[in-house]
mmCIF file of C-alpha atoms and ligand atoms in Angstrom:
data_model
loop_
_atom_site.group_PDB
_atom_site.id
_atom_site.type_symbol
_atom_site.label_atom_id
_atom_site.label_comp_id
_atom_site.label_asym_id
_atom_site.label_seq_id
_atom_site.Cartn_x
_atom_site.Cartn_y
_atom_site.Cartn_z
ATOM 1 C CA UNK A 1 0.000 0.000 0.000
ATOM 2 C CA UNK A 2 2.103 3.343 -1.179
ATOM 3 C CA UNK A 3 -0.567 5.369 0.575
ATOM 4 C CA UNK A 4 0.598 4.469 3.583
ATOM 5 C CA UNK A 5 3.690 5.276 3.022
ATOM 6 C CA UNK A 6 3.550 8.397 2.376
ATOM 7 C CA UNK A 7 3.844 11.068 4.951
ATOM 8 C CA UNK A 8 0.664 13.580 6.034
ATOM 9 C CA UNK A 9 1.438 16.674 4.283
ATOM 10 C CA UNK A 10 -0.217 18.713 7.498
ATOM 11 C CA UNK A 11 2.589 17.348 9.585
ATOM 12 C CA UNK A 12 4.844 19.745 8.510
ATOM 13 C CA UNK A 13 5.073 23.401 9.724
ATOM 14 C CA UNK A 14 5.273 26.432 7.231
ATOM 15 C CA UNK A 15 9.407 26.391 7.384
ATOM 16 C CA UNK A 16 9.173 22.406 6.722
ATOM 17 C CA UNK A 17 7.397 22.918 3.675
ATOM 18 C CA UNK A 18 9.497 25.920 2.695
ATOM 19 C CA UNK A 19 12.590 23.852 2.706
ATOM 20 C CA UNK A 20 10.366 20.807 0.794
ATOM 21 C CA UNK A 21 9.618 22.984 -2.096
ATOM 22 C CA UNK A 22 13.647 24.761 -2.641
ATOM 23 C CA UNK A 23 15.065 21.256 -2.200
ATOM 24 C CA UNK A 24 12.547 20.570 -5.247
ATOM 25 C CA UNK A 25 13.937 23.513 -7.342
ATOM 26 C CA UNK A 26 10.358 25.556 -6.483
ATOM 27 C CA UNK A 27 9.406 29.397 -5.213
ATOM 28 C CA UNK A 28 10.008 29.238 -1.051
ATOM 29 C CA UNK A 29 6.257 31.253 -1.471
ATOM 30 C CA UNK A 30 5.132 28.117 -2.927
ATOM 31 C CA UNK A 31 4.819 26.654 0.761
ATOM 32 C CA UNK A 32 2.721 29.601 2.132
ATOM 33 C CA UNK A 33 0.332 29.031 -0.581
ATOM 34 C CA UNK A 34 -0.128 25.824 -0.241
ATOM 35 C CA UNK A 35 -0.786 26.166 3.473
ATOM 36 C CA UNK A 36 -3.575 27.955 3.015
ATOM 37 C CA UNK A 37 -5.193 25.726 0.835
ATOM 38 C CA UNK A 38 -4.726 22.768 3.573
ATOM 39 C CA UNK A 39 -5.262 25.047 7.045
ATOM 40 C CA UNK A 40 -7.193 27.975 5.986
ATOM 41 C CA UNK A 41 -9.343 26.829 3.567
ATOM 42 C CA UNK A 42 -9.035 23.051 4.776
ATOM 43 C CA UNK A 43 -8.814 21.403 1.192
ATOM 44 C CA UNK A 44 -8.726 17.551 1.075
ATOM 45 C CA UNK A 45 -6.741 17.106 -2.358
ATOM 46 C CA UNK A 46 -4.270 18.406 -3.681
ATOM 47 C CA UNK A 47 -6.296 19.091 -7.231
ATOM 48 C CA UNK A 48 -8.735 21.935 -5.830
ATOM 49 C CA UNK A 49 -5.265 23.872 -4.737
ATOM 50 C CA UNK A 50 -6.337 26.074 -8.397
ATOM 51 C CA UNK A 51 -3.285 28.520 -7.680
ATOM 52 C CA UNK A 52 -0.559 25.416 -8.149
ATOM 53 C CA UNK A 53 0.622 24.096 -11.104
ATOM 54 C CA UNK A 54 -0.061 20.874 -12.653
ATOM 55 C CA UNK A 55 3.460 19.848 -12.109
ATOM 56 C CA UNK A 56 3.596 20.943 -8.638
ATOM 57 C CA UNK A 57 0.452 19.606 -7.701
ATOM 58 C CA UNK A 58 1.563 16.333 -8.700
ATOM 59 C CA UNK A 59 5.026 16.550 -6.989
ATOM 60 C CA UNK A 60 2.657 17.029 -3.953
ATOM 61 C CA UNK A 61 0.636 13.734 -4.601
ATOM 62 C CA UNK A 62 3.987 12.088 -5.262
ATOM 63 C CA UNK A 63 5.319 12.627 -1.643
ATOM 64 C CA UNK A 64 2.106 13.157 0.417
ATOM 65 C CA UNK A 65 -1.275 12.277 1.297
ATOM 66 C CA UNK A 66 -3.892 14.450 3.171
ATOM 67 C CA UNK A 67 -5.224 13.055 6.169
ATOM 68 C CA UNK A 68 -8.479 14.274 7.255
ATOM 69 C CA UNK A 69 -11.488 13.612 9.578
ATOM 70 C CA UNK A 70 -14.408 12.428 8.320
ATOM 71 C CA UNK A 71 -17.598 13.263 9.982
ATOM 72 C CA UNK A 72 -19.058 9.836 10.264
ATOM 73 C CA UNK A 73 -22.490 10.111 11.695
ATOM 74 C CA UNK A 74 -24.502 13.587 12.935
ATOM 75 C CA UNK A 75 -27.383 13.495 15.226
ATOM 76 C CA UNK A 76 -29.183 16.453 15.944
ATOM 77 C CA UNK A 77 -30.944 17.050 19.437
ATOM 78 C CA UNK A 78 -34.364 18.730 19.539
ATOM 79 C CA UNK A 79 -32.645 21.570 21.064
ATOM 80 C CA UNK A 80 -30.437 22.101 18.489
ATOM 81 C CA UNK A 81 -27.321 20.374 19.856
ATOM 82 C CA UNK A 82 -25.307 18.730 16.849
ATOM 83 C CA UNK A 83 -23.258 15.979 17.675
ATOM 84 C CA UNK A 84 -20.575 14.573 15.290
ATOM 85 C CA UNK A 85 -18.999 11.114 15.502
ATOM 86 C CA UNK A 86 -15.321 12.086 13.691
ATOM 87 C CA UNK A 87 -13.769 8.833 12.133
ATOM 88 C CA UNK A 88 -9.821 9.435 12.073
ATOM 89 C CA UNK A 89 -7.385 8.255 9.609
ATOM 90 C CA UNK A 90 -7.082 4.860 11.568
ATOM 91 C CA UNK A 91 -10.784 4.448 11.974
ATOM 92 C CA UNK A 92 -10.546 5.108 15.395
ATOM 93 C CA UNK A 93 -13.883 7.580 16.472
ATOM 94 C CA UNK A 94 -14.099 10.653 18.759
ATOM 95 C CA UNK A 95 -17.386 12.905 19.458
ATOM 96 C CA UNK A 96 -17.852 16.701 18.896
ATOM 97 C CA UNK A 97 -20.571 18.786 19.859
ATOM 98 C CA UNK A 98 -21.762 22.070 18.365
ATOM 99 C CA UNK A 99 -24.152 24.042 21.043
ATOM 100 C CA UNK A 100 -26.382 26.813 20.157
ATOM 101 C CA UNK A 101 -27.404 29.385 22.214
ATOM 102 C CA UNK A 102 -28.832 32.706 21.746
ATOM 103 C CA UNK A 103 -25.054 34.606 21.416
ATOM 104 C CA UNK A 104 -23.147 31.960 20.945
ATOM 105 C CA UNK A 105 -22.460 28.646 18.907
ATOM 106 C CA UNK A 106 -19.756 26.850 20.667
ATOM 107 C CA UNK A 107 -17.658 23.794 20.068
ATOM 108 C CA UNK A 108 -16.924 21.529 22.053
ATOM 109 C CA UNK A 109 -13.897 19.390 21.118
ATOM 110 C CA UNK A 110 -12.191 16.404 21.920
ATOM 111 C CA UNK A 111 -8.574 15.816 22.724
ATOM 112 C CA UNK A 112 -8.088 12.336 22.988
ATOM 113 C CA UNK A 113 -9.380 8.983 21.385
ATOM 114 C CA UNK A 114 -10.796 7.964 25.095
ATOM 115 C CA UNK A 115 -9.865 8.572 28.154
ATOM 116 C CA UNK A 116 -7.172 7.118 31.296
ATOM 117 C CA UNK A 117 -8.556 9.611 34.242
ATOM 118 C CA UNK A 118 -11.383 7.276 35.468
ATOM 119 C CA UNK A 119 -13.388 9.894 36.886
ATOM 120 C CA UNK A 120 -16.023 7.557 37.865
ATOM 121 C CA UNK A 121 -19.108 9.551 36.939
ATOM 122 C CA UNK A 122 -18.018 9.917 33.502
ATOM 123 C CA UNK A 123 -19.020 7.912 30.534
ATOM 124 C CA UNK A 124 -15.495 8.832 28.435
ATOM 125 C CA UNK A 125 -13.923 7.762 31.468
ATOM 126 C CA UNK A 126 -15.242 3.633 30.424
ATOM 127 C CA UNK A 127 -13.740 4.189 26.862
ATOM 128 C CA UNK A 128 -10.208 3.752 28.449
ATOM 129 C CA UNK A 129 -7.217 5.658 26.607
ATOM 130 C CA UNK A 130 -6.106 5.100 23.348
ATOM 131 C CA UNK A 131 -4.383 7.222 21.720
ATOM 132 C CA UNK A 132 -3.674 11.394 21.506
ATOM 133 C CA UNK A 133 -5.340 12.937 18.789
ATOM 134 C CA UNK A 134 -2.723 14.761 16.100
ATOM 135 C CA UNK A 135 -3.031 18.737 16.193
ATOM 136 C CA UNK A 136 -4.477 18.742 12.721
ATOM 137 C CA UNK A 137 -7.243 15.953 14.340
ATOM 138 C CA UNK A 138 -8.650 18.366 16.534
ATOM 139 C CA UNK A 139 -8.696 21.760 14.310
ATOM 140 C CA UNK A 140 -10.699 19.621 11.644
ATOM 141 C CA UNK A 141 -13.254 19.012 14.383
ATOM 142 C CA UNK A 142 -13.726 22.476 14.694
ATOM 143 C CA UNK A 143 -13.542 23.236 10.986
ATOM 144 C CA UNK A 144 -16.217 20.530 10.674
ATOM 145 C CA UNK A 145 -18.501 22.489 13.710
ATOM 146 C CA UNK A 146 -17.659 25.971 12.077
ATOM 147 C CA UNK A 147 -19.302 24.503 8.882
ATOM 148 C CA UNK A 148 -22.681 23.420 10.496
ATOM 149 C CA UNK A 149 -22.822 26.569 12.196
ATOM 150 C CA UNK A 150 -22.902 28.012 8.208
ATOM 151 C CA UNK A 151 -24.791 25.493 7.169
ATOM 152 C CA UNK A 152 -27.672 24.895 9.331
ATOM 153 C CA UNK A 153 -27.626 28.486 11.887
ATOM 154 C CA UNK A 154 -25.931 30.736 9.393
ATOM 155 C CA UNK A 155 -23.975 32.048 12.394
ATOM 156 C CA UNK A 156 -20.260 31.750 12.761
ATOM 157 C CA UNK A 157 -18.421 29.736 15.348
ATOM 158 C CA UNK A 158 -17.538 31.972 18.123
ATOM 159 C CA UNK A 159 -16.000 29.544 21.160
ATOM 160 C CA UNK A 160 -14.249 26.273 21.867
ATOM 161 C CA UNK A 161 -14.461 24.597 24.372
ATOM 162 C CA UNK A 162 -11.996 21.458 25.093
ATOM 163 C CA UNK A 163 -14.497 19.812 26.775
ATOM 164 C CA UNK A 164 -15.128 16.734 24.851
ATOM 165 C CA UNK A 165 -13.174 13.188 25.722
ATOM 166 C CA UNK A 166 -10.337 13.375 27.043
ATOM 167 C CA UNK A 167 -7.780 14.875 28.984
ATOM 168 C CA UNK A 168 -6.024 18.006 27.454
ATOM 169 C CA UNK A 169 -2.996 18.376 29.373
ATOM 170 C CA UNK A 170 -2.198 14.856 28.709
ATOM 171 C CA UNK A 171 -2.158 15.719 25.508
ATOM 172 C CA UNK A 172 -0.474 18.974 25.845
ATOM 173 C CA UNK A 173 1.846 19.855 23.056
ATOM 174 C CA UNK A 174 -0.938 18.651 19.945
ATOM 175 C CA UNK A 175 -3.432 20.916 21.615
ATOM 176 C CA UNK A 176 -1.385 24.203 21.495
ATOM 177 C CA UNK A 177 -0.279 23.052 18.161
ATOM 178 C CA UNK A 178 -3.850 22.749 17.277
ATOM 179 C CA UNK A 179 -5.146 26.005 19.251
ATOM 180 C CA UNK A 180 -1.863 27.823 17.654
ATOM 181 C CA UNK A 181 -3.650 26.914 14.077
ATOM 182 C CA UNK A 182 -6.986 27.810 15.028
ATOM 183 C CA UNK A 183 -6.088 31.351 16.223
ATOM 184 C CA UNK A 184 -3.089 32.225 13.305
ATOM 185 C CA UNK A 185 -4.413 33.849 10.237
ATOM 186 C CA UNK A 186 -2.976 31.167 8.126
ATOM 187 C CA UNK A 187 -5.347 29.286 10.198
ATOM 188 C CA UNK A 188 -9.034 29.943 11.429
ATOM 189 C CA UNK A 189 -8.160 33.770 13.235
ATOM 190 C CA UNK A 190 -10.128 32.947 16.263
ATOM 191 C CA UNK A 191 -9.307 34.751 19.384
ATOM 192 C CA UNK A 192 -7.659 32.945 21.787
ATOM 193 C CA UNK A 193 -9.884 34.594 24.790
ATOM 194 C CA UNK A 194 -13.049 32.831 22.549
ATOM 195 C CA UNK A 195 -11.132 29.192 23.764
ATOM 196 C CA UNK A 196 -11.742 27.270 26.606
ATOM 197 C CA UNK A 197 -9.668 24.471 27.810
ATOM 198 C CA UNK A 198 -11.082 22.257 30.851
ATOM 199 C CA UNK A 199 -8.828 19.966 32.996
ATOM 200 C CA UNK A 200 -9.320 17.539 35.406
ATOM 201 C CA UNK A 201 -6.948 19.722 37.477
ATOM 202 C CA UNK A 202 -3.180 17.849 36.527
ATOM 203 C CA UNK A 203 -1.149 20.694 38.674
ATOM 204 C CA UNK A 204 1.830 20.524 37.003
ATOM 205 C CA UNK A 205 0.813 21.274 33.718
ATOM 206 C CA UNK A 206 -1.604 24.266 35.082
ATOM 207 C CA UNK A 207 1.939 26.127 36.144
ATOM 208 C CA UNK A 208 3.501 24.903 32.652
ATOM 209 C CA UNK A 209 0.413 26.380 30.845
ATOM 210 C CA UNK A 210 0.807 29.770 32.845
ATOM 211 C CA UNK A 211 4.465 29.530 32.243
ATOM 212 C CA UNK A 212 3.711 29.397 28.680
ATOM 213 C CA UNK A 213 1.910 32.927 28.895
ATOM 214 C CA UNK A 214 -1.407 30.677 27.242
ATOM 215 C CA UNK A 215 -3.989 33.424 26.183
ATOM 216 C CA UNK A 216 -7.051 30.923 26.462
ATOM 217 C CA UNK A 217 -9.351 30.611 29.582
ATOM 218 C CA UNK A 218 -8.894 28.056 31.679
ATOM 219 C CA UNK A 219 -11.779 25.985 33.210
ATOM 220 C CA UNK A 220 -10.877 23.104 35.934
ATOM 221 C CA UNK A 221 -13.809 20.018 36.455
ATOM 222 C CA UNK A 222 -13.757 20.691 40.747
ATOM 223 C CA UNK A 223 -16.412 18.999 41.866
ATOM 224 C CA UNK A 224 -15.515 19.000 45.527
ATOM 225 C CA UNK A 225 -13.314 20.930 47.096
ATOM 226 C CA UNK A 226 -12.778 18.474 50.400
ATOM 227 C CA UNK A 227 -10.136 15.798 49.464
ATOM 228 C CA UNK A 228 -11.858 13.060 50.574
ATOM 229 C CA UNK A 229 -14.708 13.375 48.176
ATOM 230 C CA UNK A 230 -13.462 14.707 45.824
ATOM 231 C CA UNK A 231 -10.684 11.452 45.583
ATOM 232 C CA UNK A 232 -13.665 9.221 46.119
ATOM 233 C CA UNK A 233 -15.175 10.715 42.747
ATOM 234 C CA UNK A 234 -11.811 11.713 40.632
ATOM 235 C CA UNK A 235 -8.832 9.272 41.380
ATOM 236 C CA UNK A 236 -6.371 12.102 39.884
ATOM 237 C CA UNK A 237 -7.117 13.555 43.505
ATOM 238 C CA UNK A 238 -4.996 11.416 44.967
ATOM 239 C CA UNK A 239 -1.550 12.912 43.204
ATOM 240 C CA UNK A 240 -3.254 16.049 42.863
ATOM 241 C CA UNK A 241 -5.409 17.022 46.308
ATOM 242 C CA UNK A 242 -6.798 20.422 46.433
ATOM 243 C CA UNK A 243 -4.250 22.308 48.173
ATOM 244 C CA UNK A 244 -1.904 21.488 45.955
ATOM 245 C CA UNK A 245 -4.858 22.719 42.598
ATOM 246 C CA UNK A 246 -4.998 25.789 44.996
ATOM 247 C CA UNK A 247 -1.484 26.722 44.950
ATOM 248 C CA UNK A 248 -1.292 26.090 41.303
ATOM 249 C CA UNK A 249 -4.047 27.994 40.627
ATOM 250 C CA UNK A 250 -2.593 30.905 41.857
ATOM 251 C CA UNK A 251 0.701 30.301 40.051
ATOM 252 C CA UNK A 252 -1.658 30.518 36.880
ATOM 253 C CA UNK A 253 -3.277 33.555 37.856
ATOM 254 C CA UNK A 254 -0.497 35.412 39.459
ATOM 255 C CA UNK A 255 1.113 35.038 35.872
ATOM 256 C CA UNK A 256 -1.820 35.329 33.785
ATOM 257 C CA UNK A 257 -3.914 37.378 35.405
ATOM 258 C CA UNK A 258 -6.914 35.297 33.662
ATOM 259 C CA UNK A 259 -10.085 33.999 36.188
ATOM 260 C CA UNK A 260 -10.636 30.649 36.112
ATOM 261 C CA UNK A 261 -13.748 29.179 35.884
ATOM 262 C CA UNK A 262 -14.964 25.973 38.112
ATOM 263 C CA UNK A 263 -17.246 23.341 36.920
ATOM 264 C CA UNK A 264 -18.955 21.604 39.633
ATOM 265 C CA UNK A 265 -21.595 18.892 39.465
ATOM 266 C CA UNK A 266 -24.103 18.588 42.605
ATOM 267 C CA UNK A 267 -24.982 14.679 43.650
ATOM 268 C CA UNK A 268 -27.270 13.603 46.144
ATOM 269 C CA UNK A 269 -25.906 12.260 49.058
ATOM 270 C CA UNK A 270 -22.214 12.947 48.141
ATOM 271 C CA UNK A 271 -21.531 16.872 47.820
ATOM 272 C CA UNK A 272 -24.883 18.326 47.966
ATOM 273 C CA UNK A 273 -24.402 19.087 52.182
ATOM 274 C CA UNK A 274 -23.871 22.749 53.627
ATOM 275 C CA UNK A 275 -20.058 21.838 53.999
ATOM 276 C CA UNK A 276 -19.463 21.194 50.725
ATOM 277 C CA UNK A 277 -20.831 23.947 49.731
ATOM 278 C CA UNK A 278 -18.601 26.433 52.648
ATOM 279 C CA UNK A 279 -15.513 24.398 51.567
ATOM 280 C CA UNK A 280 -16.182 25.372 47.289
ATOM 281 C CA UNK A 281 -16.890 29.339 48.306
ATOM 282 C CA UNK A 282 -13.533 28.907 50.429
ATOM 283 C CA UNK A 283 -11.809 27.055 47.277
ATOM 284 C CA UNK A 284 -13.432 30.183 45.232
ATOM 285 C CA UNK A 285 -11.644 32.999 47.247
ATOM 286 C CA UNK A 286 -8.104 31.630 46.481
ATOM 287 C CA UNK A 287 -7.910 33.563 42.860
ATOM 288 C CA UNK A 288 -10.445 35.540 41.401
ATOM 289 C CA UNK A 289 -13.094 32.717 39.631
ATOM 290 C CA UNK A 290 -16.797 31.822 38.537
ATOM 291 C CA UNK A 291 -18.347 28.402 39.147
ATOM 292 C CA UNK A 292 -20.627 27.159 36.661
ATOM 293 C CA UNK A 293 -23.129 24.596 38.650
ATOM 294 C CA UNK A 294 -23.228 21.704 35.965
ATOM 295 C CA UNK A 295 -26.281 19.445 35.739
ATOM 296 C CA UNK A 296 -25.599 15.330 36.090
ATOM 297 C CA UNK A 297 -25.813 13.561 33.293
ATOM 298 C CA UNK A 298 -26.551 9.868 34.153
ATOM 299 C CA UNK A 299 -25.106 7.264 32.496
ATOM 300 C CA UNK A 300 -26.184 4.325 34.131
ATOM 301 C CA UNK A 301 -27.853 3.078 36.319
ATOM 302 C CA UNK A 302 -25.249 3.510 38.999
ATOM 303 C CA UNK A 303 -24.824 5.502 42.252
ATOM 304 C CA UNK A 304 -25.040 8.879 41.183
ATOM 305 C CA UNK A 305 -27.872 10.980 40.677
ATOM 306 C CA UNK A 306 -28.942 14.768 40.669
ATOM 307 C CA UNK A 307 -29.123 16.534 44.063
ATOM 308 C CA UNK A 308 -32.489 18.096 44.691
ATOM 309 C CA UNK A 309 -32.683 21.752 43.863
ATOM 310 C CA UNK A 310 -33.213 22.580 46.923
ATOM 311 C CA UNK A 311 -29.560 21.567 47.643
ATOM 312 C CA UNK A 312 -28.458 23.377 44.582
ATOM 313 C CA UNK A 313 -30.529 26.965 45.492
ATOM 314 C CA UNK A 314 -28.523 25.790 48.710
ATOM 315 C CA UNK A 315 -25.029 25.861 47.101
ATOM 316 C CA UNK A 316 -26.144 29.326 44.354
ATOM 317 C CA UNK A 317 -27.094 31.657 48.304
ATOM 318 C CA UNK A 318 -23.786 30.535 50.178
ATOM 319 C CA UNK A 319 -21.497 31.402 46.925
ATOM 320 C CA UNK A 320 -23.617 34.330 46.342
ATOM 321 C CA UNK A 321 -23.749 36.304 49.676
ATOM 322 C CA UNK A 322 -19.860 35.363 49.533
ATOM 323 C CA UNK A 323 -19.811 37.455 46.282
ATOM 324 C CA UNK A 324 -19.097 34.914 44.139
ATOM 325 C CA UNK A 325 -20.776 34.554 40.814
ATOM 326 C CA UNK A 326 -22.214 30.938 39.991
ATOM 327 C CA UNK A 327 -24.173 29.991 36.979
ATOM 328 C CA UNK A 328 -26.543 27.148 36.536
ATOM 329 C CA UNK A 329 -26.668 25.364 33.909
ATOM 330 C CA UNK A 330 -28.956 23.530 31.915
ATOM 331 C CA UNK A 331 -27.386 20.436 30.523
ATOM 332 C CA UNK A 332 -27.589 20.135 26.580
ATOM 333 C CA UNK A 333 -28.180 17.596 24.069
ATOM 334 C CA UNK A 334 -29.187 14.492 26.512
ATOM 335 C CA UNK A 335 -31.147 13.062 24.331
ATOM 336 C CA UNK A 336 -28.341 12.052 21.605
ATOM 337 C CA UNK A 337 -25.919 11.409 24.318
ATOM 338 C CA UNK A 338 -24.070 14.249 23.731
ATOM 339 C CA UNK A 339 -23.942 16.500 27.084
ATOM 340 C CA UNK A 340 -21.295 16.851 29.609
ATOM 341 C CA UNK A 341 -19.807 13.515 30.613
ATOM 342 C CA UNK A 342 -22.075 11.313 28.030
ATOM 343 C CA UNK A 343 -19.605 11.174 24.822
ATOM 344 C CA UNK A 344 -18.740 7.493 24.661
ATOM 345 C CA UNK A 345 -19.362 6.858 20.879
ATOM 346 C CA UNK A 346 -22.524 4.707 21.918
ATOM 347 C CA UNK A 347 -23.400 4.670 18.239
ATOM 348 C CA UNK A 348 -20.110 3.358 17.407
ATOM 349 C CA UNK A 349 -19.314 1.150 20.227
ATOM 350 C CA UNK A 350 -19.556 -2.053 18.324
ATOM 351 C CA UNK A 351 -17.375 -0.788 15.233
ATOM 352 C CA UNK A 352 -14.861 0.443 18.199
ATOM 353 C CA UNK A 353 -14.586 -2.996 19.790
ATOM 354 C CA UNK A 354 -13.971 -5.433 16.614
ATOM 355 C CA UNK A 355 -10.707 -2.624 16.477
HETATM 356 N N1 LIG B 1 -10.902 15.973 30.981
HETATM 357 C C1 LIG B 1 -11.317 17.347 30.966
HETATM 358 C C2 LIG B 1 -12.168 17.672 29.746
HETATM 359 C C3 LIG B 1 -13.538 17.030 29.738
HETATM 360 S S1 LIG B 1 -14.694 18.253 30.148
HETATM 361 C C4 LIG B 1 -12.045 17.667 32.248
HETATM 362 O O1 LIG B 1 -12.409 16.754 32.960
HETATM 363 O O2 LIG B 1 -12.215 18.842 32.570
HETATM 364 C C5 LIG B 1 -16.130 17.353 30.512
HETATM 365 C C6 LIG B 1 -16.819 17.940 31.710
HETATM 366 O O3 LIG B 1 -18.014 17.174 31.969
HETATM 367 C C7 LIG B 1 -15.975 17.862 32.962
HETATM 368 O O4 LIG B 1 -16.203 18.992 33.742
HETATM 369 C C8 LIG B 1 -16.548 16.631 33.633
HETATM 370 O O5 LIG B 1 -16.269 16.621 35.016
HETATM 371 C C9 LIG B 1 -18.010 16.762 33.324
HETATM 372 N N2 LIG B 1 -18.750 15.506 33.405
HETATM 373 C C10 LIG B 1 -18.283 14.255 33.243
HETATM 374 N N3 LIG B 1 -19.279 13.356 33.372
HETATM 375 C C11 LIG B 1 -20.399 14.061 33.608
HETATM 376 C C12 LIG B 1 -21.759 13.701 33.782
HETATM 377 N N4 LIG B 1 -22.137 12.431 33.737
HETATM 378 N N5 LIG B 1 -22.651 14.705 33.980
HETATM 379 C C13 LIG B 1 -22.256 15.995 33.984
HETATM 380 N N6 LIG B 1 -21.001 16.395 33.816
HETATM 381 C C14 LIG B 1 -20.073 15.445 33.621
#
């Protein structure tokens, strides 16, 4: 198979393809041209690129293929939620979801094909890890979301979110790579303050980002902020316990200067308690932050379920008279499995296990 072989053209960077075309006897301009066609404009072959010659274009085909996503299967919720099941170049399948609201349509992306945190309220968190997606992996899932947006709201995109399955500081370097593309003109020009990345709360890479001087927000899935709980319900507690999150969320905003926003689910009968609830507006006065009161998904029959809203009026007056701002919301997309938590390529499951 010669295919195979040959190497993904969007692998290399701008310089990479600079040297490609003068160790070919071509223009160095050549290469910026030709990234447009595959970033910008997201072309899958190399015969729509109408600014390049014949020659070159085959000289292209000769050395590289274009690997690209392939939107395998959309559902649409009644309330507009879109969710895509993205076949890779392997076959292996993530989810994206595009959610409408009033101001915004927002994507919601995945970083990884599964998941290895094992927060135990989280239907990703069953897939088990297999593999990081490639930087150009995740900008096509937003190129695909930015499309729909054209296609069936005639509104542009205007946030990410990197909120779908997976863990984003494990995969670290292929999401700035991809978030790099998606805000460079050669790319998609987004704004970086219009990007969202969410994390399970892996310390050391929340001083790394802020060492980087990132200029996306920053969201962290809290949940609890007593150890014990929240260890019971996110094993990554264990290395990472909230004192430690606290001092590295400083870090981040002593050098960024950026709030940080907290996403917290409310269960019955395991956070949904007065002390919880003192111990999260304690957790919220260590930087300046928002918490956005998620609704639970289920996805099984297990031990979880929504706490009464009661507890979660509860949870809105003690952060409030505190002065801190909390938001909750209402959960989108649950009927096509594609809310918080639920991304597990159901639909897909069987083609995902004869892998
Ligand atoms: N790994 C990253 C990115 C995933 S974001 C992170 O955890 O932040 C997905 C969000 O949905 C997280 O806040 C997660 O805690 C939350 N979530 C997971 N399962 C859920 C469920 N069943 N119901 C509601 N929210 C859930």
């Amino acid at each position: 198979m010669e295919e195979v072989q040959k190497k993904d053209v969007r692998k290399l960077s701008l310089p990479e393809l600079e040297e490609f075309f003068l160790a070919h006897g071509d223009k160095k301009f050549r290469a910026k041209q030709v990234y447009e066609w595959l970033w910008n404009k997201s072309l899958k072959n190399f015969d729509e690129m109408s600014n390049i010659s014949l020659s070159t274009r085959e000289l292209l085909k000769t050395h590289f293929v274009i690997n690209h996503i392939q939107v395998d299967l959309m559902q649409h919720s009644t309330d507009g939620t879109i969710k895509n099941a993205v076949k890779l170049f392997d076959q292996k399948i993530v989810e994206s979801v595009l959610i409408p609201t009033s101001k915004r349509i927002t994507a919601c992306v995945s970083s990884q094909v599964g998941c290895s945190l094992d927060c135990n309220f989280c239907a990703t968190a069953r897939l088990k890890r297999m593999r990081n997606l490639n930087p150009d992996e995740i900008y096509d899932q937003v190129v695909a979301i930015k499309e729909e947006a054209e296609t069936y709201f005639q509104r542009p995109l205007t946030n990410i979110v990197f909120m779908g399955m997976g863990e984003p500081l494990l995969n670290y370097a292929n999401v700035i790579e991809a978030i790099d593309k998606i805000t460079s003109p050669e790319g998609l020009g987004m704004a970086a303050r219009r990007i969202t990345l969410s994390t399970v709360g892996i310390t050391k890479m929340i001083r790394k980002m802020a060492d980087d001087g990132v200029k996306f927000n920053l969201a962290v899935s809290l949940h609890s902020a007593i150890n014990e709980t929240r260890s019971r319900l996110m094993p990554i507690n264990d290395t990472n316990p909230v004192e430690e999150l606290g001092e590295a969320l400083k870090y981040w905003y002593d050098k960024t200067k950026r709030q940080v926003t907290y996403e917290y689910v409310i269960w019955n009968g395991i956070n949904d308690d007065e002390r919880h609830a003192r111990a999260l507006a304690k957790f919220c006065k260590i930087i300046p932050s928002k918490v956005n009161i998620i609704q639970y998904n289920p996805i099984d029959e297990g031990e979880f379920r929504q706490a009464k809203p009661e507890a979660v009026e509860m949870y809105v007056r003690i952060l409030e008279n505190q002065g801190i701002v909390a938001k909750v919301r209402r959960s989108r997309g649950q009927d096509i499995d594609a809310a918080c938590g639920q991304l597990a390529n159901k639909n897909e499951v069987a083609q995902l296990t004869e892998l």
